[in-house]
């Protein structure tokens, strides 16, 4: 698991991350009992180009970091690199484990994420009369009585959007929740639907799971398929972003 510039080979990001762990700037990781001394060198002659632009890795205080040369290979600081690529990273000191791509099971509540909404037809509310949906009381909901868009800046931090949605009375029609990629890199594909899930008035609060892995900015468009102007759709505050189902991860590792 090396990043060897002399061979000029192209490595996938996952391999690069794994190699970079040795040079991680995670601080307390150096207290691990299995550390052993090596003879390595800070290689300040190596420069980096990230997505076509010159990039300088830095520590949390803003100090420039250099690559490390060891045994014919070059290693990079994993935290600085993961932040530059907008991939979440976590360190578990108790287990001496580094999580690249986020921990399974950790959730970011949907309304805690950077969000833009259509303020004409989509409205956030905490009114107890409006946050009671399907006989369940929520703290906050996004109500969309006609149609609407909600845009989230996710910065490639998550794999899934788990949306709790419903159609309330007097809604009579199925409502579609559609996912779009509206990041700067979307180009002409920004108008292409990536996924659509439907919720009917007869459903209870329904959980919709969207794949958002690798996306920087997404849009959820909510509207009836037959363009009915009154849909009475709701998105609940129990919705969240995460990096996968820990139960599924445990099953796949067996």
XYZ file of N, CA and C in Angstrom:
762
model
N 0.841 -1.188 0.000
C 0.000 0.000 0.000
C 0.877 1.239 0.000
N 1.363 1.633 -1.200
C 2.323 2.708 -1.325
C 1.858 3.743 -2.338
N 2.406 4.925 -2.151
C 2.252 5.957 -3.167
C 3.649 6.226 -3.680
N 4.090 5.541 -4.761
C 5.465 5.558 -5.217
C 5.580 6.440 -6.441
N 6.140 7.651 -6.263
C 6.218 8.602 -7.358
C 7.238 8.175 -8.399
N 8.283 7.403 -8.017
C 9.327 7.029 -8.963
C 8.798 6.105 -10.048
N 7.795 5.327 -9.724
C 7.208 4.421 -10.707
C 6.078 5.066 -11.487
N 5.686 6.279 -11.052
C 4.651 7.050 -11.747
C 3.380 6.239 -11.963
N 2.997 5.486 -10.954
C 1.781 4.697 -11.066
C 0.610 5.481 -10.488
N -0.559 5.217 -11.011
C -1.764 5.874 -10.533
C -2.476 4.947 -9.565
N -2.723 5.449 -8.384
C -3.362 4.641 -7.360
C -4.746 5.174 -7.085
N -5.642 4.291 -6.732
C -6.973 4.709 -6.326
C -6.888 5.407 -4.978
N -7.880 6.262 -4.719
C -7.878 7.039 -3.494
C -7.845 6.130 -2.269
N -8.578 5.012 -2.315
C -8.608 4.120 -1.171
C -7.231 3.595 -0.830
N -6.421 3.240 -1.826
C -5.074 2.751 -1.589
C -4.206 3.874 -1.050
N -4.360 5.064 -1.602
C -3.585 6.207 -1.157
C -3.873 6.499 0.303
N -5.134 6.442 0.688
C -5.497 6.689 2.075
C -4.839 5.670 3.000
N -4.905 4.406 2.606
C -4.352 3.367 3.460
C -2.860 3.571 3.664
N -2.151 3.938 2.605
C -0.723 4.187 2.718
C -0.443 5.400 3.562
N -1.359 6.372 3.517
C -1.117 7.630 4.217
C -1.282 7.530 5.713
N -1.877 6.472 6.206
C -2.168 6.374 7.635
C -0.901 6.483 8.476
N 0.207 5.951 7.984
C 1.453 5.996 8.749
C 1.836 7.420 9.068
N 1.581 8.330 8.128
C 1.977 9.722 8.321
C 0.852 10.576 8.865
N -0.164 9.962 9.425
C -1.327 10.697 9.911
C -0.954 11.717 10.974
N -1.650 12.869 10.899
C -1.418 13.919 11.896
C -2.490 13.880 12.974
N -2.830 12.680 13.440
C -3.910 12.531 14.403
C -3.451 12.697 15.848
N -2.203 13.024 16.077
C -1.735 13.367 17.409
C -1.616 12.190 18.343
N -2.689 11.900 19.086
C -2.621 10.881 20.121
C -2.406 9.485 19.571
N -2.509 9.306 18.263
C -2.245 7.987 17.684
C -0.820 7.543 17.950
N 0.077 8.505 18.158
C 1.476 8.161 18.362
C 1.727 7.522 19.724
N 0.720 7.484 20.571
C 0.874 6.862 21.875
C 0.615 5.364 21.824
N 0.317 4.822 20.660
C -0.008 3.404 20.532
C 1.178 2.543 20.938
N 0.899 1.430 21.601
C 1.968 0.576 22.123
C 2.687 -0.191 21.024
N 2.115 -0.283 19.842
C 2.727 -1.066 18.768
C 3.589 -0.226 17.836
N 3.841 1.033 18.185
C 4.695 1.859 17.356
C 6.143 1.372 17.433
N 6.848 1.450 16.329
C 8.262 1.123 16.322
C 9.008 2.197 15.536
N 10.219 2.541 15.947
C 10.957 3.620 15.295
C 11.417 3.245 13.888
N 11.451 4.245 12.996
C 11.956 4.063 11.642
C 12.822 5.261 11.288
N 13.629 5.122 10.276
C 14.406 6.231 9.757
C 13.710 6.757 8.508
N 13.119 7.930 8.610
C 12.373 8.519 7.506
C 12.791 9.966 7.332
N 12.380 10.572 6.225
C 12.776 11.930 5.906
C 11.554 12.745 5.489
N 11.525 14.003 5.920
C 10.531 14.928 5.394
C 10.981 15.354 4.001
N 10.142 15.103 3.025
C 10.491 15.405 1.629
C 9.766 16.677 1.200
N 10.438 17.815 1.347
C 9.803 19.098 1.033
C 9.889 19.435 -0.457
N 10.533 18.590 -1.233
C 10.626 18.848 -2.671
C 9.396 18.348 -3.421
N 8.586 17.527 -2.770
C 7.390 16.983 -3.413
C 6.265 18.012 -3.347
N 5.663 18.291 -4.481
C 4.489 19.168 -4.524
C 3.290 18.359 -4.996
N 2.098 18.899 -4.795
C 0.873 18.153 -5.065
C -0.078 18.974 -5.925
N -0.740 18.293 -6.836
C -1.774 18.905 -7.661
C -3.067 18.140 -7.404
N -4.063 18.826 -6.879
C -5.336 18.209 -6.543
C -6.416 18.743 -7.469
N -6.951 17.884 -8.316
C -7.998 18.266 -9.268
C -7.568 19.453 -10.122
N -6.308 19.428 -10.554
C -5.817 20.447 -11.465
C -5.265 21.693 -10.816
N -5.332 21.778 -9.489
C -4.833 22.965 -8.788
C -3.751 22.566 -7.799
N -2.751 23.431 -7.639
C -1.678 23.182 -6.688
C -2.268 23.113 -5.287
N -1.873 22.092 -4.534
C -2.438 21.870 -3.194
C -1.324 21.674 -2.188
N -1.462 22.312 -1.025
C -0.486 22.181 0.051
C -1.173 21.602 1.284
N -0.810 20.391 1.707
C -1.422 19.852 2.934
C -1.028 20.672 4.146
N -1.985 20.863 5.061
C -1.740 21.649 6.275
C -2.357 20.950 7.474
N -1.791 21.227 8.657
C -2.354 20.664 9.876
C -3.504 21.547 10.350
N -4.226 21.153 11.412
C -5.389 21.948 11.860
C -5.069 23.396 12.201
N -3.804 23.697 12.559
C -3.433 25.069 12.890
C -3.046 25.883 11.665
N -3.026 25.227 10.488
C -2.670 25.931 9.263
C -1.214 25.812 8.866
N -0.436 25.066 9.635
C 0.975 24.892 9.327
C 1.136 23.916 8.162
N 2.007 24.278 7.213
C 2.228 23.419 6.045
C 2.868 22.094 6.452
N 2.427 21.018 5.811
C 2.955 19.684 6.071
C 3.712 19.184 4.850
N 4.766 18.423 5.090
C 5.551 17.843 4.000
C 5.278 16.352 3.908
N 5.493 15.809 2.730
C 5.399 14.363 2.559
C 6.564 13.698 3.291
N 6.402 12.433 3.615
C 7.456 11.661 4.269
C 7.976 10.617 3.293
N 9.288 10.561 3.142
C 9.913 9.545 2.295
C 10.492 8.461 3.191
N 10.099 7.233 2.913
C 10.574 6.099 3.711
C 10.665 4.859 2.840
N 11.831 4.265 2.828
C 12.038 2.996 2.157
C 11.603 3.040 0.694
N 11.901 4.177 0.025
C 11.602 4.297 -1.391
C 10.179 4.689 -1.710
N 9.376 4.980 -0.708
C 7.977 5.349 -0.931
C 7.689 6.701 -0.296
N 6.609 7.342 -0.756
C 6.208 8.653 -0.241
C 4.854 8.537 0.438
N 4.749 9.081 1.644
C 3.526 8.989 2.435
C 2.983 10.390 2.711
N 1.667 10.476 2.764
C 0.994 11.759 2.946
C 0.206 11.779 4.250
N -0.010 12.975 4.839
C -0.818 13.082 6.067
C -2.291 12.794 5.760
N -2.828 11.769 6.377
C -4.153 11.285 6.009
C -5.257 12.293 6.329
N -5.145 13.000 7.463
C -6.214 13.932 7.804
C -6.283 15.090 6.811
N -5.128 15.655 6.484
C -5.112 16.773 5.539
C -5.644 16.343 4.186
N -5.281 15.145 3.759
C -5.730 14.662 2.460
C -7.226 14.376 2.452
N -7.722 13.768 3.513
C -9.149 13.443 3.563
C -9.999 14.707 3.579
N -9.518 15.748 4.281
C -10.269 16.997 4.315
C -10.248 17.692 2.955
N -9.112 17.603 2.257
C -9.027 18.204 0.928
C -9.978 17.514 -0.041
N -10.133 16.202 0.113
C -11.016 15.434 -0.763
C -12.436 15.357 -0.221
N -12.666 16.029 0.910
C -13.994 16.093 1.523
C -14.519 14.710 1.867
N -13.635 13.922 2.440
C -13.999 12.602 2.945
C -13.859 12.645 4.459
N -14.912 12.318 5.212
C -14.823 12.410 6.670
C -13.815 11.429 7.247
N -13.173 11.821 8.345
C -12.213 10.958 9.011
C -12.433 11.053 10.512
N -12.386 9.913 11.197
C -12.550 9.856 12.641
C -11.491 8.933 13.224
N -11.062 9.245 14.452
C -10.073 8.424 15.133
C -10.635 7.945 16.457
N -10.624 6.639 16.667
C -11.079 6.031 17.913
C -9.843 5.679 18.727
N -9.530 6.506 19.738
C -8.312 6.301 20.516
C -8.342 4.986 21.292
N -9.513 4.598 21.783
C -9.613 3.379 22.585
C -9.268 2.140 21.767
N -9.759 2.096 20.538
C -9.526 0.933 19.681
C -8.350 1.112 18.736
N -7.713 2.310 18.772
C -6.618 2.614 17.849
C -7.048 2.345 16.406
N -8.192 2.930 16.044
C -8.753 2.678 14.723
C -9.068 3.998 14.046
N -8.668 4.120 12.775
C -8.947 5.310 11.981
C -10.070 4.980 10.994
N -11.113 5.790 11.002
C -12.236 5.600 10.098
C -12.132 6.616 8.969
N -11.943 6.138 7.757
C -11.889 7.004 6.584
C -13.182 6.808 5.807
N -13.931 7.883 5.636
C -15.239 7.772 4.992
C -16.366 7.797 5.992
N -16.050 8.007 7.272
C -17.086 8.109 8.289
C -17.386 6.796 8.963
N -17.904 6.879 10.180
C -18.268 5.693 10.944
C -19.659 5.216 10.540
N -19.787 3.908 10.381
C -21.108 3.352 10.128
C -21.985 3.606 11.350
N -23.203 3.994 11.080
C -24.147 4.178 12.169
C -24.236 5.600 12.687
N -23.205 6.422 12.458
C -23.297 7.813 12.886
C -24.226 8.587 11.954
N -25.092 9.386 12.546
C -26.113 10.074 11.768
C -25.978 11.589 11.903
N -26.207 12.287 10.802
C -26.310 13.740 10.808
C -27.764 14.098 10.529
N -28.476 14.662 11.495
C -29.893 15.012 11.265
C -30.044 15.886 10.034
N -31.088 15.652 9.291
C -31.257 16.302 7.992
C -31.277 17.818 8.106
N -31.917 18.356 9.128
C -32.029 19.802 9.232
C -30.794 20.438 9.875
N -29.802 19.603 10.239
C -28.526 20.122 10.728
C -27.537 20.318 9.588
N -27.849 19.776 8.413
C -26.982 19.913 7.244
C -27.251 21.256 6.560
N -26.223 21.842 5.912
C -26.455 23.085 5.162
C -27.569 22.892 4.139
N -28.556 23.768 4.152
C -29.785 23.513 3.397
C -30.338 24.798 2.799
N -30.887 24.676 1.595
C -31.623 25.759 0.953
C -32.999 25.209 0.598
N -34.036 25.985 0.867
C -35.375 25.505 0.543
C -36.121 26.545 -0.279
N -37.145 26.044 -0.991
C -38.047 26.921 -1.727
C -38.994 27.534 -0.706
N -38.771 28.795 -0.384
C -39.530 29.421 0.694
C -40.970 29.752 0.325
N -41.340 29.562 -0.931
C -42.725 29.820 -1.333
C -43.589 28.586 -1.089
N -43.076 27.442 -1.526
C -43.887 26.226 -1.458
C -43.374 25.200 -0.463
N -42.171 25.397 0.083
C -41.627 24.482 1.086
C -41.264 25.308 2.315
N -41.818 24.932 3.455
C -41.655 25.743 4.668
C -41.283 24.848 5.843
N -40.223 25.224 6.572
C -39.882 24.554 7.823
C -40.792 25.070 8.927
N -41.301 24.159 9.737
C -42.182 24.589 10.817
C -41.961 23.743 12.061
N -42.121 24.421 13.222
C -42.091 23.740 14.520
C -43.440 23.864 15.226
N -44.426 24.348 14.520
C -45.769 24.490 15.081
C -46.306 23.102 15.440
N -46.622 22.847 16.719
C -47.094 21.521 17.123
C -48.295 21.019 16.323
N -49.135 21.952 15.845
C -50.292 21.537 15.051
C -49.869 20.993 13.689
N -48.726 21.478 13.196
C -48.266 21.063 11.868
C -47.220 19.965 11.927
N -46.642 19.754 13.103
C -45.605 18.726 13.214
C -46.161 17.380 13.683
N -47.470 17.299 13.848
C -48.091 16.014 14.139
C -48.468 15.368 12.818
N -47.792 14.272 12.498
C -47.955 13.607 11.207
C -48.263 12.140 11.434
N -49.376 11.674 10.877
C -49.789 10.274 11.009
C -49.844 9.858 12.488
N -50.426 10.746 13.302
C -50.582 10.513 14.743
C -49.260 10.423 15.494
N -48.172 10.883 14.884
C -46.880 10.928 15.559
C -46.455 12.388 15.680
N -45.938 12.755 16.858
C -45.527 14.135 17.083
C -44.027 14.291 16.826
N -43.677 15.214 15.940
C -42.284 15.506 15.633
C -41.950 16.903 16.131
N -40.660 17.201 16.234
C -40.225 18.522 16.674
C -40.277 19.541 15.538
N -39.946 19.059 14.331
C -39.872 19.958 13.178
C -40.136 19.162 11.910
N -40.815 19.784 10.962
C -41.052 19.134 9.670
C -40.889 20.174 8.565
N -40.600 19.660 7.379
C -40.627 20.486 6.177
C -41.937 20.169 5.478
N -42.816 21.164 5.383
C -44.109 20.924 4.754
C -44.102 21.487 3.340
N -44.613 20.669 2.436
C -44.661 21.031 1.016
C -46.082 20.753 0.549
N -46.903 21.766 0.561
C -48.317 21.563 0.248
C -48.592 21.586 -1.247
N -47.730 22.193 -2.024
C -47.962 22.262 -3.461
C -46.871 21.491 -4.197
N -45.684 22.015 -4.272
C -44.505 21.295 -4.752
C -43.300 22.049 -4.234
N -42.138 21.459 -4.285
C -40.992 22.176 -3.754
C -39.676 21.459 -3.927
N -38.627 22.218 -3.713
C -37.259 21.707 -3.781
C -36.553 22.009 -2.470
N -35.706 21.089 -2.062
C -34.817 21.330 -0.937
C -33.428 20.875 -1.368
N -32.440 21.737 -1.176
C -31.080 21.484 -1.638
C -30.156 21.361 -0.427
N -29.343 20.311 -0.411
C -28.405 20.073 0.673
C -26.978 20.087 0.145
N -26.098 20.759 0.861
C -24.668 20.695 0.572
C -24.084 19.588 1.440
N -23.663 18.500 0.814
C -23.202 17.331 1.564
C -21.697 17.100 1.440
N -21.041 17.756 0.463
C -19.581 17.727 0.333
C -18.996 16.318 0.343
N -19.708 15.390 -0.259
C -19.226 14.009 -0.376
C -18.933 13.361 0.975
N -19.599 13.829 2.014
C -19.347 13.303 3.357
C -20.176 12.063 3.679
N -21.206 11.803 2.888
C -22.155 10.757 3.256
C -22.389 9.781 2.101
N -22.877 8.611 2.473
C -23.252 7.609 1.472
C -24.765 7.569 1.257
N -25.524 7.875 2.312
C -26.970 7.729 2.206
C -27.696 8.960 2.745
N -28.856 9.202 2.154
C -29.858 10.085 2.739
C -31.042 9.205 3.090
N -31.362 9.144 4.370
C -32.494 8.344 4.847
C -33.610 9.323 5.188
N -34.617 9.326 4.339
C -35.667 10.340 4.408
C -36.946 9.733 4.977
N -37.458 10.318 6.060
C -38.772 9.941 6.590
C -39.789 10.905 6.002
N -40.732 10.362 5.229
C -41.654 11.199 4.469
C -43.083 10.679 4.594
N -44.019 11.582 4.331
C -45.430 11.207 4.416
C -46.263 12.151 3.570
N -47.491 11.693 3.283
C -48.520 12.524 2.660
C -49.683 12.566 3.633
N -50.101 13.764 4.023
C -51.155 13.874 5.026
C -52.461 14.336 4.387
N -53.524 14.238 5.153
C -54.848 14.706 4.714
C -54.822 16.229 4.560
N -55.432 16.770 3.521
C -56.338 16.145 2.546
C -55.661 15.670 1.261
N -54.356 15.318 1.317
C -53.678 14.825 0.131
C -54.326 13.568 -0.418
N -54.487 13.508 -1.740
C -55.190 12.386 -2.379
C -54.317 11.612 -3.357
N -53.128 12.101 -3.638
C -52.329 11.511 -4.699
C -50.969 11.044 -4.178
N -50.414 10.066 -4.891
C -49.036 9.661 -4.590
C -48.099 10.833 -4.854
N -47.071 10.937 -4.024
C -46.077 12.010 -4.156
C -44.708 11.394 -4.397
N -43.993 11.955 -5.360
C -42.660 11.458 -5.696
C -41.585 12.361 -5.085
N -40.606 11.727 -4.477
C -39.428 12.399 -3.929
C -38.254 12.005 -4.817
N -37.725 12.953 -5.574
C -36.708 12.656 -6.583
C -35.376 13.306 -6.227
N -34.303 12.558 -6.461
C -32.955 13.018 -6.140
C -32.232 13.486 -7.398
N -31.576 14.659 -7.298
C -30.773 15.206 -8.388
C -29.382 15.561 -7.859
N -28.399 15.463 -8.711
C -27.061 15.966 -8.426
C -26.993 17.394 -8.953
N -26.833 18.365 -8.058
C -26.778 19.770 -8.484
C -25.458 20.413 -8.079
N -24.421 19.600 -7.915
C -23.103 20.123 -7.620
C -22.496 20.803 -8.828
N -21.377 21.492 -8.615
C -20.720 22.218 -9.706
C -20.265 21.275 -10.814
N -20.018 20.013 -10.462
C -19.526 19.059 -11.458
C -20.655 18.369 -12.217
N -21.909 18.699 -11.896
C -23.046 18.001 -12.511
C -23.214 18.360 -13.982
N -22.974 19.632 -14.335
C -23.113 20.066 -15.724
C -24.513 19.815 -16.251
N -24.580 19.238 -17.435
C -25.872 18.986 -18.078
C -26.662 17.876 -17.398
N -26.021 17.109 -16.527
C -26.726 16.021 -15.845
C -27.510 16.506 -14.631
N -27.435 17.804 -14.323
C -28.138 18.329 -13.158
C -29.644 18.158 -13.269
N -30.134 18.001 -14.479
C -31.572 17.810 -14.683
C -31.963 16.343 -14.774
N -31.004 15.450 -14.553
C -31.260 14.017 -14.626
C -31.641 13.470 -13.258
N -32.753 12.778 -13.193
C -33.190 12.179 -11.933
C -32.311 10.966 -11.631
N -31.731 10.951 -10.444
C -30.893 9.823 -10.032
C -31.722 8.714 -9.388
N -32.672 9.109 -8.563
C -33.562 8.142 -7.901
C -34.898 8.808 -7.639
N -35.949 7.999 -7.643
C -37.274 8.491 -7.260
C -37.955 7.463 -6.376
N -38.524 7.933 -5.279
C -39.324 7.081 -4.400
C -40.687 7.731 -4.216
N -41.709 6.919 -4.152
C -43.077 7.443 -4.044
C -43.674 7.128 -2.678
N -44.498 8.054 -2.210
C -45.232 7.887 -0.960
C -46.703 8.146 -1.250
N -47.564 7.273 -0.778
C -49.001 7.426 -1.017
C -49.691 7.927 0.251
N -50.885 8.510 0.106
C -51.621 8.984 1.286
C -51.941 7.861 2.271
N -52.018 6.632 1.780
C -52.347 5.493 2.646
C -51.153 5.008 3.470
N -49.943 5.402 3.050
C -48.753 4.978 3.784
C -48.663 5.668 5.138
N -48.036 4.953 6.091
C -47.624 5.601 7.328
C -46.398 6.442 6.994
N -45.725 6.993 7.986
C -44.458 7.658 7.710
C -43.529 6.624 7.063
N -43.070 6.935 5.867
C -42.324 5.964 5.064
C -40.856 6.360 4.984
N -39.973 5.384 5.126
C -38.533 5.645 5.054
C -38.038 5.432 3.625
N -37.434 6.473 3.072
C -36.901 6.442 1.713
C -35.388 6.548 1.802
N -34.667 5.660 1.133
C -33.209 5.659 1.211
C -32.623 6.002 -0.150
N -31.852 7.089 -0.195
C -31.216 7.559 -1.419
C -29.697 7.373 -1.306
N -29.084 6.992 -2.413
C -27.628 6.875 -2.476
C -27.041 8.229 -2.872
N -26.284 8.868 -1.968
C -25.702 10.178 -2.243
C -24.171 10.122 -2.228
N -23.623 8.925 -2.292
C -22.170 8.775 -2.208
C -21.480 9.514 -3.353
N -20.451 10.292 -3.013
C -19.661 10.999 -4.013
C -20.256 12.312 -4.477
N -21.390 12.709 -3.938
C -22.049 13.938 -4.383
C -21.726 15.098 -3.454
N -21.558 16.288 -4.044
C -21.251 17.481 -3.261
C -22.510 18.251 -2.879
N -23.450 18.326 -3.792
C -24.696 19.050 -3.532
C -25.836 18.287 -4.187
N -26.930 18.124 -3.450
C -28.065 17.358 -3.967
C -29.343 18.179 -3.849
N -30.304 17.801 -4.681
C -31.637 18.406 -4.598
C -32.668 17.297 -4.476
N -33.599 17.476 -3.548
C -34.772 16.608 -3.457
C -35.962 17.404 -3.970
N -36.521 16.939 -5.081
C -37.688 17.598 -5.664
C -38.925 16.791 -5.288
N -39.936 17.483 -4.777
C -41.145 16.830 -4.275
C -42.338 17.311 -5.082
N -43.012 16.352 -5.729
C -44.159 16.719 -6.567
C -44.959 15.466 -6.910
N -46.225 15.662 -7.170
C -47.053 14.556 -7.631
C -46.728 14.241 -9.084
N -46.802 12.969 -9.443
C -46.508 12.547 -10.811
C -47.471 13.178 -11.814
N -48.705 13.371 -11.409
C -49.682 13.963 -12.330
C -49.747 15.488 -12.196
N -48.727 16.069 -11.521
C -48.593 17.516 -11.382
C -49.759 18.157 -10.635
N -50.428 17.359 -9.818
C -51.481 17.910 -8.981
C -50.886 18.991 -8.074
N -51.490 20.178 -8.024
C -50.851 21.283 -7.287
C -50.925 21.176 -5.769
N -51.785 20.315 -5.234
C -51.919 20.229 -3.784
C -51.583 18.811 -3.336
N -50.416 18.644 -2.716
C -49.932 17.293 -2.403
C -49.833 17.027 -0.899
N -49.638 18.084 -0.090
C -49.558 17.966 1.355
C -48.498 16.942 1.779
N -47.305 17.133 1.247
C -46.180 16.249 1.565
C -45.435 16.769 2.786
N -44.802 15.844 3.500
C -44.034 16.201 4.687
C -42.706 15.438 4.693
N -41.647 16.126 5.180
C -40.357 15.500 5.465
C -40.074 15.744 6.938
N -39.832 14.667 7.683
C -39.711 14.763 9.129
C -38.274 14.959 9.598
N -38.138 15.505 10.815
C -36.818 15.761 11.384
C -36.098 14.492 11.839
N -36.740 13.356 11.726
C -36.072 12.077 12.010
C -35.264 11.590 10.807
N -35.327 12.320 9.711
C -34.513 12.007 8.533
C -33.052 12.345 8.838
N -32.138 11.677 8.120
C -30.719 11.897 8.417
C -29.828 11.461 7.253
N -28.580 11.919 7.314
C -27.514 11.450 6.437
C -26.619 10.511 7.241
N -26.090 9.472 6.585
C -25.128 8.605 7.259
C -24.211 7.934 6.249
N -23.360 7.054 6.745
C -22.400 6.357 5.888
C -22.673 4.864 5.809
N -23.923 4.507 5.979
C -24.308 3.115 5.788
C -24.881 2.499 7.037
N -25.494 1.349 6.849
C -26.131 0.603 7.926
C -25.090 -0.283 8.595
N -24.787 -0.076 9.902
C -23.778 -0.897 10.567
C -24.134 -2.373 10.579
N -25.416 -2.692 10.612
C -25.827 -4.096 10.588
C -25.450 -4.740 9.251
N -25.630 -3.993 8.162
C -25.264 -4.507 6.855
C -23.753 -4.689 6.745
N -23.006 -3.761 7.352
C -21.553 -3.872 7.327
C -21.064 -5.082 8.091
N -21.698 -5.358 9.230
C -21.317 -6.529 10.011
C -21.627 -7.815 9.278
N -22.776 -7.834 8.570
C -23.166 -9.027 7.833
C -22.206 -9.319 6.700
N -21.747 -8.267 6.002
C -20.877 -8.446 4.846
C -19.473 -8.875 5.239
N -19.094 -8.631 6.526
C -17.743 -8.973 6.952
C -17.635 -10.406 7.424
N -18.744 -11.114 7.501
C -18.726 -12.495 7.971
C -18.323 -13.444 6.850
